mmCIF file of C-alpha atoms in Angstrom:
data_model
loop_
_atom_site.group_PDB
_atom_site.id
_atom_site.type_symbol
_atom_site.label_atom_id
_atom_site.label_comp_id
_atom_site.label_asym_id
_atom_site.label_seq_id
_atom_site.Cartn_x
_atom_site.Cartn_y
_atom_site.Cartn_z
ATOM 1 C CA MET A 1 18.456 -19.092 -28.356
ATOM 2 C CA ARG A 2 19.343 -17.264 -25.171
ATOM 3 C CA SER A 3 22.815 -17.895 -23.829
ATOM 4 C CA LEU A 4 23.391 -19.535 -20.454
ATOM 5 C CA ALA A 5 24.919 -16.282 -19.183
ATOM 6 C CA HIS A 6 21.806 -14.352 -20.186
ATOM 7 C CA THR A 7 19.577 -16.911 -18.457
ATOM 8 C CA VAL A 8 21.643 -16.742 -15.274
ATOM 9 C CA THR A 9 21.564 -12.935 -15.352
ATOM 10 C CA LEU A 10 17.765 -12.919 -15.605
ATOM 11 C CA ALA A 11 17.522 -15.391 -12.740
ATOM 12 C CA LEU A 12 19.773 -13.269 -10.534
ATOM 13 C CA LEU A 13 17.781 -10.145 -11.380
ATOM 14 C CA ARG A 14 14.563 -11.903 -10.452
ATOM 15 C CA VAL A 15 15.897 -13.173 -7.132
ATOM 16 C CA GLY A 16 17.419 -9.802 -6.287
ATOM 17 C CA LEU A 17 14.290 -7.826 -7.040
ATOM 18 C CA VAL A 18 11.829 -10.152 -5.348
ATOM 19 C CA HIS A 19 13.752 -10.075 -2.074
ATOM 20 C CA SER A 20 14.820 -6.429 -2.093
ATOM 21 C CA LEU A 21 11.470 -4.884 -1.194
ATOM 22 C CA SER A 22 8.621 -5.778 1.144
ATOM 23 C CA ALA A 23 6.393 -7.329 -1.502
ATOM 24 C CA GLN A 24 6.107 -10.868 -0.190
ATOM 25 C CA THR A 25 2.335 -10.437 0.011
ATOM 26 C CA PRO A 26 0.141 -8.324 -2.297
ATOM 27 C CA GLN A 27 -0.015 -4.662 -1.363
ATOM 28 C CA MET A 28 -3.174 -3.209 0.180
ATOM 29 C CA GLY A 29 -4.312 0.391 0.249
ATOM 30 C CA TRP A 30 -6.446 3.116 -1.329
ATOM 31 C CA ASN A 31 -6.095 5.008 -4.615
ATOM 32 C CA SER A 32 -7.765 8.274 -5.616
ATOM 33 C CA TRP A 33 -8.375 7.551 -9.309
ATOM 34 C CA ASN A 34 -11.552 5.461 -9.587
ATOM 35 C CA THR A 35 -13.675 7.903 -7.607
ATOM 36 C CA PHE A 36 -11.993 11.287 -7.913
ATOM 37 C CA LYS A 37 -9.961 11.077 -11.151
ATOM 38 C CA THR A 38 -7.869 14.297 -10.967
ATOM 39 C CA ASN A 39 -10.421 16.095 -8.784
ATOM 40 C CA PHE A 40 -8.875 15.623 -5.354
ATOM 41 C CA ASP A 41 -6.963 17.918 -3.047
ATOM 42 C CA GLN A 42 -5.161 17.994 0.280
ATOM 43 C CA SER A 43 -8.428 17.827 2.214
ATOM 44 C CA THR A 44 -9.499 14.728 0.258
ATOM 45 C CA LEU A 45 -6.260 12.963 1.095
ATOM 46 C CA GLN A 46 -6.237 13.944 4.750
ATOM 47 C CA THR A 47 -9.874 12.944 5.211
ATOM 48 C CA THR A 48 -9.190 9.590 3.574
ATOM 49 C CA ALA A 49 -6.161 9.025 5.801
ATOM 50 C CA ASP A 50 -8.310 9.801 8.840
ATOM 51 C CA LEU A 51 -10.990 7.363 7.690
ATOM 52 C CA LEU A 52 -8.575 4.557 6.835
ATOM 53 C CA ALA A 53 -7.434 4.777 10.441
ATOM 54 C CA SER A 54 -10.810 5.309 12.141
ATOM 55 C CA THR A 55 -12.829 2.706 10.192
ATOM 56 C CA GLY A 56 -10.384 -0.101 10.902
ATOM 57 C CA LEU A 57 -9.260 -0.380 7.282
ATOM 58 C CA LYS A 58 -5.665 0.440 8.196
ATOM 59 C CA ASP A 59 -5.672 -2.252 10.873
ATOM 60 C CA ALA A 60 -7.136 -4.671 8.312
ATOM 61 C CA GLY A 61 -4.028 -4.112 6.155
ATOM 62 C CA TYR A 62 -4.879 -1.173 3.872
ATOM 63 C CA THR A 63 -1.751 0.844 4.573
ATOM 64 C CA TYR A 64 -0.939 2.647 1.291
ATOM 65 C CA LEU A 65 -2.653 5.950 0.469
ATOM 66 C CA ILE A 66 -1.924 6.585 -3.205
ATOM 67 C CA MET A 67 -2.300 9.937 -4.981
ATOM 68 C CA ASP A 68 -3.006 9.118 -8.596
ATOM 69 C CA GLU A 69 -2.802 11.528 -11.537
ATOM 70 C CA GLY A 70 -3.639 15.120 -10.683
ATOM 71 C CA TRP A 71 -1.274 15.804 -7.782
ATOM 72 C CA GLN A 72 1.302 17.507 -9.998
ATOM 73 C CA ASP A 73 1.704 20.778 -11.819
ATOM 74 C CA LEU A 74 1.631 20.864 -15.612
ATOM 75 C CA GLU A 75 5.251 22.062 -15.708
ATOM 76 C CA ARG A 76 8.449 21.013 -13.986
ATOM 77 C CA ASP A 77 10.147 23.601 -11.767
ATOM 78 C CA SER A 78 13.255 25.619 -12.652
ATOM 79 C CA SER A 79 15.467 22.736 -11.509
ATOM 80 C CA GLY A 80 13.668 20.279 -13.748
ATOM 81 C CA ARG A 81 11.817 18.533 -10.938
ATOM 82 C CA GLN A 82 8.196 17.454 -10.952
ATOM 83 C CA GLN A 83 6.300 19.745 -8.608
ATOM 84 C CA PRO A 84 2.919 19.545 -6.881
ATOM 85 C CA ASN A 85 -0.050 21.685 -7.753
ATOM 86 C CA LEU A 86 0.089 23.951 -4.711
ATOM 87 C CA THR A 87 -3.499 25.067 -5.196
ATOM 88 C CA LYS A 88 -4.549 21.478 -4.533
ATOM 89 C CA LEU A 89 -1.741 20.583 -2.127
ATOM 90 C CA PRO A 90 -0.721 23.773 -0.286
ATOM 91 C CA ASP A 91 1.551 21.821 2.078
ATOM 92 C CA GLY A 92 3.255 20.108 -0.845
ATOM 93 C CA VAL A 93 4.000 16.407 -1.023
ATOM 94 C CA PRO A 94 6.248 16.478 2.099
ATOM 95 C CA GLY A 95 3.319 17.899 4.057
ATOM 96 C CA ILE A 96 0.999 15.174 2.813
ATOM 97 C CA ALA A 97 3.646 12.544 3.574
ATOM 98 C CA LYS A 98 4.016 13.829 7.129
ATOM 99 C CA TYR A 99 0.257 13.709 7.668
ATOM 100 C CA VAL A 100 -0.137 10.241 6.144
ATOM 101 C CA HIS A 101 2.829 8.826 8.059
ATOM 102 C CA GLY A 102 1.397 10.324 11.233
ATOM 103 C CA LYS A 103 -1.650 8.102 10.749
ATOM 104 C CA GLY A 104 0.529 5.006 10.474
ATOM 105 C CA LEU A 105 0.061 4.858 6.706
ATOM 106 C CA LYS A 106 2.387 5.005 3.696
ATOM 107 C CA LEU A 107 2.208 7.517 0.845
ATOM 108 C CA GLY A 108 1.982 6.606 -2.818
ATOM 109 C CA ILE A 109 2.483 8.880 -5.819
ATOM 110 C CA TYR A 110 1.835 8.636 -9.564
ATOM 111 C CA SER A 111 4.029 9.128 -12.617
ATOM 112 C CA ASP A 112 4.490 7.690 -16.094
ATOM 113 C CA ALA A 113 7.243 5.864 -17.963
ATOM 114 C CA GLY A 114 6.759 8.225 -20.889
ATOM 115 C CA ILE A 115 7.317 11.875 -21.691
ATOM 116 C CA TYR A 116 3.799 12.692 -20.479
ATOM 117 C CA ASP A 117 1.287 10.847 -18.367
ATOM 118 C CA CYS A 118 -2.301 10.101 -19.393
ATOM 119 C CA GLY A 119 -3.436 13.677 -18.731
ATOM 120 C CA PHE A 120 -0.322 15.285 -20.253
ATOM 121 C CA TYR A 121 1.294 16.111 -16.941
ATOM 122 C CA PRO A 122 5.088 15.592 -17.022
ATOM 123 C CA GLY A 123 6.078 11.928 -17.150
ATOM 124 C CA SER A 124 9.380 10.568 -15.891
ATOM 125 C CA TYR A 125 10.930 9.489 -19.206
ATOM 126 C CA GLY A 126 14.469 10.890 -19.300
ATOM 127 C CA ASN A 127 14.174 12.169 -15.720
ATOM 128 C CA GLU A 128 13.958 8.913 -13.800
ATOM 129 C CA GLU A 129 16.922 9.507 -11.468
ATOM 130 C CA LEU A 130 15.806 13.040 -10.658
ATOM 131 C CA ASP A 131 12.203 11.991 -10.056
ATOM 132 C CA ALA A 132 13.118 8.978 -7.916
ATOM 133 C CA ALA A 133 15.430 11.125 -5.792
ATOM 134 C CA THR A 134 12.695 13.763 -5.485
ATOM 135 C CA TYR A 135 10.126 11.201 -4.346
ATOM 136 C CA ALA A 136 12.583 9.821 -1.798
ATOM 137 C CA SER A 137 13.334 13.302 -0.440
ATOM 138 C CA TRP A 138 9.593 13.906 -0.028
ATOM 139 C CA GLY A 139 9.074 10.712 1.971
ATOM 140 C CA VAL A 140 7.161 8.793 -0.702
ATOM 141 C CA ASP A 141 6.817 5.030 -0.148
ATOM 142 C CA TYR A 142 5.115 3.848 -3.345
ATOM 143 C CA LEU A 143 5.153 4.704 -7.046
ATOM 144 C CA LYS A 144 2.391 3.883 -9.500
ATOM 145 C CA ASP A 145 4.204 4.073 -12.836
ATOM 146 C CA ASP A 146 1.796 4.434 -15.768
ATOM 147 C CA ASN A 147 2.428 3.874 -19.483
ATOM 148 C CA CYS A 148 0.238 6.350 -21.421
ATOM 149 C CA GLY A 149 3.124 8.555 -22.488
ATOM 150 C CA GLY A 150 5.292 5.573 -23.259
ATOM 151 C CA PHE A 151 3.885 5.323 -26.739
ATOM 152 C CA TYR A 152 5.551 8.661 -27.535
ATOM 153 C CA ALA A 153 8.947 7.611 -26.167
ATOM 154 C CA ASN A 154 10.511 6.706 -29.500
ATOM 155 C CA THR A 155 10.342 2.934 -29.969
ATOM 156 C CA GLU A 156 11.631 1.770 -26.598
ATOM 157 C CA SER A 157 9.780 -1.157 -25.092
ATOM 158 C CA PRO A 158 7.911 -0.882 -21.782
ATOM 159 C CA TYR A 159 10.509 -3.149 -20.181
ATOM 160 C CA THR A 160 13.350 -0.836 -21.217
ATOM 161 C CA ARG A 161 11.603 2.279 -19.926
ATOM 162 C CA PHE A 162 10.370 0.758 -16.659
ATOM 163 C CA ALA A 163 13.821 -0.713 -15.983
ATOM 164 C CA VAL A 164 15.363 2.768 -15.890
ATOM 165 C CA MET A 165 12.987 3.771 -13.097
ATOM 166 C CA ARG A 166 13.684 0.475 -11.318
ATOM 167 C CA ASP A 167 17.375 1.343 -11.200
ATOM 168 C CA ALA A 168 16.656 4.926 -10.155
ATOM 169 C CA LEU A 169 14.473 3.797 -7.256
ATOM 170 C CA LYS A 170 17.169 1.392 -6.078
ATOM 171 C CA THR A 171 19.658 4.244 -5.755
ATOM 172 C CA SER A 172 17.198 6.827 -4.388
ATOM 173 C CA GLY A 173 18.120 6.170 -0.770
ATOM 174 C CA ARG A 174 14.591 5.113 0.169
ATOM 175 C CA GLU A 175 12.639 1.895 -0.212
ATOM 176 C CA ILE A 176 9.862 2.700 -2.693
ATOM 177 C CA PHE A 177 7.416 0.060 -3.889
ATOM 178 C CA CYS A 178 6.989 0.147 -7.685
ATOM 179 C CA SER A 179 3.602 -0.716 -9.188
ATOM 180 C CA LEU A 180 3.550 -0.883 -12.994
ATOM 181 C CA CYS A 181 0.415 0.247 -14.828
ATOM 182 C CA GLN A 182 0.747 -0.952 -18.425
ATOM 183 C CA TRP A 183 -2.668 -2.657 -18.830
ATOM 184 C CA GLY A 184 -1.230 -6.035 -19.834
ATOM 185 C CA HIS A 185 0.559 -4.426 -22.800
ATOM 186 C CA GLN A 186 3.356 -6.547 -24.315
ATOM 187 C CA PHE A 187 2.785 -9.565 -22.039
ATOM 188 C CA PRO A 188 4.189 -8.221 -18.741
ATOM 189 C CA TRP A 189 3.762 -11.577 -16.992
ATOM 190 C CA TYR A 190 6.950 -12.619 -18.793
ATOM 191 C CA TRP A 191 9.125 -9.663 -17.750
ATOM 192 C CA ALA A 192 7.504 -7.428 -15.130
ATOM 193 C CA ASP A 193 9.064 -9.342 -12.241
ATOM 194 C CA LEU A 194 12.374 -7.848 -13.368
ATOM 195 C CA VAL A 195 11.252 -4.248 -13.006
ATOM 196 C CA GLY A 196 8.421 -3.904 -10.479
ATOM 197 C CA GLN A 197 6.700 -5.433 -7.504
ATOM 198 C CA SER A 198 3.289 -5.554 -9.199
ATOM 199 C CA TYR A 199 1.993 -5.088 -12.725
ATOM 200 C CA ARG A 200 -1.373 -4.574 -14.350
ATOM 201 C CA MET A 201 -2.582 -7.627 -16.276
ATOM 202 C CA SER A 202 -5.499 -5.955 -18.122
ATOM 203 C CA GLY A 203 -7.145 -2.665 -19.003
ATOM 204 C CA ASP A 204 -8.798 -0.386 -16.455
ATOM 205 C CA ILE A 205 -11.649 -1.799 -14.405
ATOM 206 C CA THR A 206 -15.098 -0.207 -14.342
ATOM 207 C CA SER A 207 -17.777 -0.426 -11.654
ATOM 208 C CA ILE A 208 -19.834 -2.933 -13.648
ATOM 209 C CA TYR A 209 -20.089 -6.578 -12.665
ATOM 210 C CA SER A 210 -20.773 -8.465 -15.886
ATOM 211 C CA ASP A 211 -20.786 -6.274 -19.014
ATOM 212 C CA THR A 212 -17.721 -7.011 -21.153
ATOM 213 C CA GLY A 213 -17.265 -3.497 -22.530
ATOM 214 C CA LYS A 214 -15.979 -2.797 -26.030
ATOM 215 C CA ASP A 215 -12.892 -0.936 -24.824
ATOM 216 C CA CYS A 216 -11.663 -3.542 -22.341
ATOM 217 C CA PRO A 217 -8.146 -3.863 -23.737
ATOM 218 C CA VAL A 218 -7.560 -0.369 -22.297
ATOM 219 C CA THR A 219 -10.620 0.678 -20.264
ATOM 220 C CA GLY A 220 -14.116 -0.466 -19.354
ATOM 221 C CA CYS A 221 -13.257 -3.934 -18.026
ATOM 222 C CA SER A 222 -16.010 -5.499 -15.924
ATOM 223 C CA VAL A 223 -15.357 -7.642 -12.862
ATOM 224 C CA LEU A 224 -16.241 -10.881 -14.666
ATOM 225 C CA THR A 225 -14.143 -9.967 -17.704
ATOM 226 C CA ILE A 226 -11.038 -9.564 -15.553
ATOM 227 C CA ILE A 227 -11.782 -12.819 -13.731
ATOM 228 C CA ARG A 228 -12.011 -14.628 -17.076
ATOM 229 C CA LYS A 229 -8.696 -13.134 -18.186
ATOM 230 C CA MET A 230 -7.058 -14.581 -15.079
ATOM 231 C CA ARG A 231 -7.963 -18.122 -16.142
ATOM 232 C CA GLU A 232 -4.885 -18.069 -18.367
ATOM 233 C CA LEU A 233 -2.726 -15.811 -16.223
ATOM 234 C CA SER A 234 -3.011 -17.056 -12.640
ATOM 235 C CA ARG A 235 -0.137 -19.473 -13.252
ATOM 236 C CA PHE A 236 2.207 -16.487 -13.622
ATOM 237 C CA GLN A 237 1.355 -15.094 -10.198
ATOM 238 C CA LYS A 238 4.403 -15.032 -7.924
ATOM 239 C CA LYS A 239 5.734 -13.492 -4.757
ATOM 240 C CA GLY A 240 7.207 -10.057 -5.224
ATOM 241 C CA ALA A 241 5.687 -9.483 -8.674
ATOM 242 C CA TRP A 242 1.933 -9.581 -8.284
ATOM 243 C CA ALA A 243 -0.445 -9.529 -11.262
ATOM 244 C CA ASP A 244 -2.675 -6.559 -10.459
ATOM 245 C CA MET A 245 -6.339 -7.013 -11.446
ATOM 246 C CA ASP A 246 -6.817 -3.249 -10.903
ATOM 247 C CA MET A 247 -8.517 -1.348 -8.119
ATOM 248 C CA LEU A 248 -11.472 -2.657 -6.168
ATOM 249 C CA GLU A 249 -14.825 -1.223 -7.251
ATOM 250 C CA ILE A 250 -16.517 -2.257 -4.015
ATOM 251 C CA GLY A 251 -18.610 0.700 -2.902
ATOM 252 C CA ASN A 252 -18.767 2.140 -6.433
ATOM 253 C CA GLY A 253 -21.560 1.704 -8.964
ATOM 254 C CA ASN A 254 -24.602 -0.472 -8.342
ATOM 255 C CA MET A 255 -23.187 -3.896 -7.588
ATOM 256 C CA THR A 256 -25.240 -6.055 -5.234
ATOM 257 C CA LEU A 257 -23.745 -7.392 -2.022
ATOM 258 C CA ARG A 258 -23.232 -10.827 -3.615
ATOM 259 C CA GLN A 259 -21.468 -9.252 -6.588
ATOM 260 C CA GLN A 260 -19.207 -7.254 -4.286
ATOM 261 C CA GLN A 261 -18.386 -10.408 -2.324
ATOM 262 C CA THR A 262 -17.577 -12.229 -5.567
ATOM 263 C CA HIS A 263 -15.393 -9.309 -6.685
ATOM 264 C CA PHE A 264 -13.461 -9.331 -3.413
ATOM 265 C CA SER A 265 -13.215 -13.132 -3.236
ATOM 266 C CA PHE A 266 -11.551 -13.455 -6.629
ATOM 267 C CA TRP A 267 -9.170 -10.535 -6.149
ATOM 268 C CA ALA A 268 -8.161 -11.980 -2.773
ATOM 269 C CA ALA A 269 -7.741 -15.623 -3.794
ATOM 270 C CA LEU A 270 -5.988 -14.740 -7.064
ATOM 271 C CA LYS A 271 -3.477 -12.763 -4.982
ATOM 272 C CA SER A 272 -4.175 -9.442 -6.649
ATOM 273 C CA PRO A 273 -3.205 -6.284 -4.808
ATOM 274 C CA LEU A 274 -6.208 -5.025 -2.829
ATOM 275 C CA ILE A 275 -6.469 -1.306 -3.543
ATOM 276 C CA ILE A 276 -9.730 0.406 -2.579
ATOM 277 C CA GLY A 277 -11.078 2.646 -5.342
ATOM 278 C CA ALA A 278 -14.123 4.066 -3.551
ATOM 279 C CA ASP A 279 -14.734 7.246 -1.595
ATOM 280 C CA VAL A 280 -14.173 5.901 1.918
ATOM 281 C CA SER A 281 -16.396 8.627 3.380
ATOM 282 C CA LYS A 282 -19.367 7.249 1.426
ATOM 283 C CA LEU A 283 -18.858 3.508 1.900
ATOM 284 C CA ALA A 284 -22.041 1.680 2.892
ATOM 285 C CA ALA A 285 -21.780 -0.594 5.913
ATOM 286 C CA ASP A 286 -22.100 -3.720 3.728
ATOM 287 C CA SER A 287 -19.289 -2.589 1.422
ATOM 288 C CA LEU A 288 -17.044 -1.739 4.350
ATOM 289 C CA SER A 289 -17.748 -5.164 5.838
ATOM 290 C CA VAL A 290 -16.698 -6.847 2.580
ATOM 291 C CA LEU A 291 -13.447 -4.877 2.435
ATOM 292 C CA LYS A 292 -12.633 -5.733 6.055
ATOM 293 C CA ASN A 293 -13.457 -9.453 5.888
ATOM 294 C CA GLU A 294 -10.620 -10.941 7.900
ATOM 295 C CA GLU A 295 -10.818 -14.427 6.423
ATOM 296 C CA MET A 296 -10.666 -13.243 2.809
ATOM 297 C CA ILE A 297 -7.819 -10.868 3.601
ATOM 298 C CA ALA A 298 -5.993 -13.781 5.245
ATOM 299 C CA VAL A 299 -6.369 -15.763 2.006
ATOM 300 C CA ASN A 300 -4.898 -12.851 0.048
ATOM 301 C CA GLN A 301 -2.025 -12.319 2.470
ATOM 302 C CA ASP A 302 -1.313 -16.021 3.034
ATOM 303 C CA SER A 303 2.388 -16.778 3.352
ATOM 304 C CA GLU A 304 2.211 -19.464 0.653
ATOM 305 C CA GLY A 305 1.726 -16.705 -1.922
ATOM 306 C CA GLU A 306 0.096 -19.051 -4.429
ATOM 307 C CA ALA A 307 -2.822 -17.923 -6.573
ATOM 308 C CA MET A 308 -5.703 -20.279 -7.157
ATOM 309 C CA HIS A 309 -6.264 -21.774 -10.615
ATOM 310 C CA TYR A 310 -9.306 -22.332 -12.792
ATOM 311 C CA LEU A 311 -10.568 -25.932 -12.964
ATOM 312 C CA PRO A 312 -12.359 -26.359 -16.318
ATOM 313 C CA GLU A 313 -13.221 -30.003 -15.615
ATOM 314 C CA LEU A 314 -15.413 -28.887 -12.707
ATOM 315 C CA SER A 315 -16.811 -25.772 -14.400
ATOM 316 C CA VAL A 316 -19.572 -25.156 -16.953
ATOM 317 C CA GLU A 317 -18.939 -22.289 -19.371
ATOM 318 C CA LYS A 318 -21.162 -19.263 -18.626
ATOM 319 C CA GLN A 319 -22.875 -21.228 -15.850
ATOM 320 C CA SER A 320 -20.394 -21.993 -13.098
ATOM 321 C CA GLN A 321 -16.703 -21.567 -12.369
ATOM 322 C CA VAL A 322 -14.682 -23.616 -9.890
ATOM 323 C CA TRP A 323 -11.219 -22.512 -8.824
ATOM 324 C CA ALA A 324 -8.803 -23.850 -6.206
ATOM 325 C CA GLY A 325 -5.420 -23.015 -4.727
ATOM 326 C CA ALA A 326 -3.024 -23.987 -1.983
ATOM 327 C CA LEU A 327 -2.792 -22.136 1.322
ATOM 328 C CA SER A 328 -0.251 -22.443 4.099
ATOM 329 C CA ARG A 329 -0.463 -25.201 6.730
ATOM 330 C CA GLY A 330 -1.674 -27.718 4.156
ATOM 331 C CA ARG A 331 -5.002 -25.986 3.540
ATOM 332 C CA THR A 332 -6.804 -25.486 0.222
ATOM 333 C CA VAL A 333 -9.176 -22.701 -0.809
ATOM 334 C CA VAL A 334 -11.961 -23.467 -3.307
ATOM 335 C CA LEU A 335 -14.179 -20.865 -4.987
ATOM 336 C CA VAL A 336 -17.487 -21.830 -6.621
ATOM 337 C CA LEU A 337 -19.095 -19.043 -8.680
ATOM 338 C CA ASN A 338 -22.621 -19.148 -10.082
ATOM 339 C CA GLU A 339 -22.327 -17.274 -13.369
ATOM 340 C CA GLY A 340 -25.773 -18.320 -14.592
ATOM 341 C CA ASN A 341 -29.175 -16.714 -14.101
ATOM 342 C CA VAL A 342 -30.785 -19.204 -11.685
ATOM 343 C CA THR A 343 -29.839 -20.589 -8.287
ATOM 344 C CA SER A 344 -27.770 -23.740 -8.813
ATOM 345 C CA ALA A 345 -26.897 -26.839 -6.833
ATOM 346 C CA ILE A 346 -23.263 -27.542 -7.687
ATOM 347 C CA GLU A 347 -21.373 -30.727 -6.862
ATOM 348 C CA VAL A 348 -17.622 -30.468 -6.414
ATOM 349 C CA GLU A 349 -15.616 -33.694 -6.582
ATOM 350 C CA LEU A 350 -12.664 -33.430 -4.223
ATOM 351 C CA ALA A 351 -10.610 -35.920 -6.252
ATOM 352 C CA LYS A 352 -10.485 -33.364 -9.078
ATOM 353 C CA ILE A 353 -9.090 -30.595 -6.874
ATOM 354 C CA PRO A 354 -5.280 -30.451 -6.691
ATOM 355 C CA GLY A 355 -4.080 -31.049 -3.153
ATOM 356 C CA LEU A 356 -7.256 -32.741 -1.903
ATOM 357 C CA ASN A 357 -7.815 -36.457 -1.319
ATOM 358 C CA ALA A 358 -11.214 -37.979 -2.032
ATOM 359 C CA TRP A 359 -10.856 -40.407 0.889
ATOM 360 C CA LYS A 360 -9.720 -37.976 3.549
ATOM 361 C CA LEU A 361 -12.054 -36.340 6.072
ATOM 362 C CA TYR A 362 -11.912 -32.542 5.947
ATOM 363 C CA GLN A 363 -13.172 -29.634 7.953
ATOM 364 C CA VAL A 364 -14.654 -27.091 5.548
ATOM 365 C CA ARG A 365 -15.008 -23.408 6.369
ATOM 366 C CA ASP A 366 -17.678 -21.453 4.454
ATOM 367 C CA VAL A 367 -16.139 -17.977 4.620
ATOM 368 C CA TRP A 368 -19.107 -15.811 3.615
ATOM 369 C CA GLY A 369 -21.581 -18.154 5.311
ATOM 370 C CA VAL A 370 -19.505 -17.871 8.500
ATOM 371 C CA LYS A 371 -19.851 -21.547 9.382
ATOM 372 C CA SER A 372 -17.725 -24.692 9.488
ATOM 373 C CA VAL A 373 -18.641 -28.301 8.711
ATOM 374 C CA ARG A 374 -16.605 -31.331 9.805
ATOM 375 C CA ASN A 375 -16.060 -34.777 8.322
ATOM 376 C CA ILE A 376 -16.538 -33.894 4.663
ATOM 377 C CA LYS A 377 -15.282 -36.590 2.269
ATOM 378 C CA GLY A 378 -15.500 -37.309 -1.463
ATOM 379 C CA VAL A 379 -17.764 -34.518 -2.675
ATOM 380 C CA VAL A 380 -19.107 -31.168 -1.551
ATOM 381 C CA ASN A 381 -22.576 -30.062 -2.566
ATOM 382 C CA VAL A 382 -23.283 -26.337 -2.453
ATOM 383 C CA THR A 383 -26.314 -24.262 -3.354
ATOM 384 C CA VAL A 384 -25.102 -21.062 -4.983
ATOM 385 C CA GLU A 385 -27.292 -18.039 -5.683
ATOM 386 C CA VAL A 386 -26.991 -15.986 -8.887
ATOM 387 C CA ASP A 387 -23.720 -13.990 -8.882
ATOM 388 C CA GLU A 388 -22.736 -15.585 -5.570
ATOM 389 C CA THR A 389 -19.351 -17.144 -4.874
ATOM 390 C CA LYS A 390 -18.944 -19.782 -2.199
ATOM 391 C CA VAL A 391 -15.499 -19.592 -0.629
ATOM 392 C CA LEU A 392 -14.578 -22.886 1.029
ATOM 393 C CA VAL A 393 -11.370 -23.480 2.967
ATOM 394 C CA PHE A 394 -10.437 -27.147 3.437
ATOM 395 C CA SER A 395 -8.214 -28.197 6.328
#
């Protein structure tokens, strides 16, 4: 049994971490990995920064530009510091930071809580203070801290290794957001709020809507697979320690517009970080419109900070899913997903939705339908196309 002192210490750590950094809403931005893997360079980053600004994505809230694996050299320098691959980044990380900051954006960088990262570039294990100080001196605002090399770091737990970087970032002299990437390994929803501002709750996403994928514990997770995982995990979502459902695949692969809207709706209403994983220069107009949807972004960034929850009593397994969650100003958001293979008429009883009253008259906003209906009471009947999600905001 844990002692009272230990319990109090954990509580103080949680309060201190949650309020120490600007993580009161899920982070939004762009990451290089899903599209480019390690095949990006200075031009890629500068072009993306330009496009985030010119397309309106920055103004919509996507303010982090994150260099994933591949920015660094395979060896540390003579002083033991991680160093950039100057063939890819001739201006170095400070040069990229200056350019990104000049666009009104923030710069993110990638490392690992192990000896090596996933591609055997130098990880930060044993060099956390040096690396954190280096990032701060370069003007970095965000760290994605991976876990591939952690399995070679003796037998230390992810919590122990990530906590060292947490402490190093605190003393680096710069506020740096810390995003943990440990694929749900060792139940991070119980401890990640002590060491980072967001944490991955599953394996890597892929640009497939419904295929489960044999490797999903680590890679190959479809959109629907990750949504199903969140049925059990949404209750752990909290301000300052966001469960990260992984990068958005909107604009990648062959998802239909409805599937992309469903993808974005669930990531937004479950309060996942919204990190674009597509090549912004190749985004179709429909995909860009989904990513910039002001009403869905407002749900994600709502000051209440509460994720919606799955309602099994209103859902039919493999046919329909109904979710609901509280928003600020006494509002409630309800998502109705058609998971079947035919268009469905779905009845939603308001008495079974937490926070709603069956006898009260509501105004209901259909977010994707861009229409509002007044004086709704008792039940809502919606016709939902295959793969479509109706997003309804009750006020």
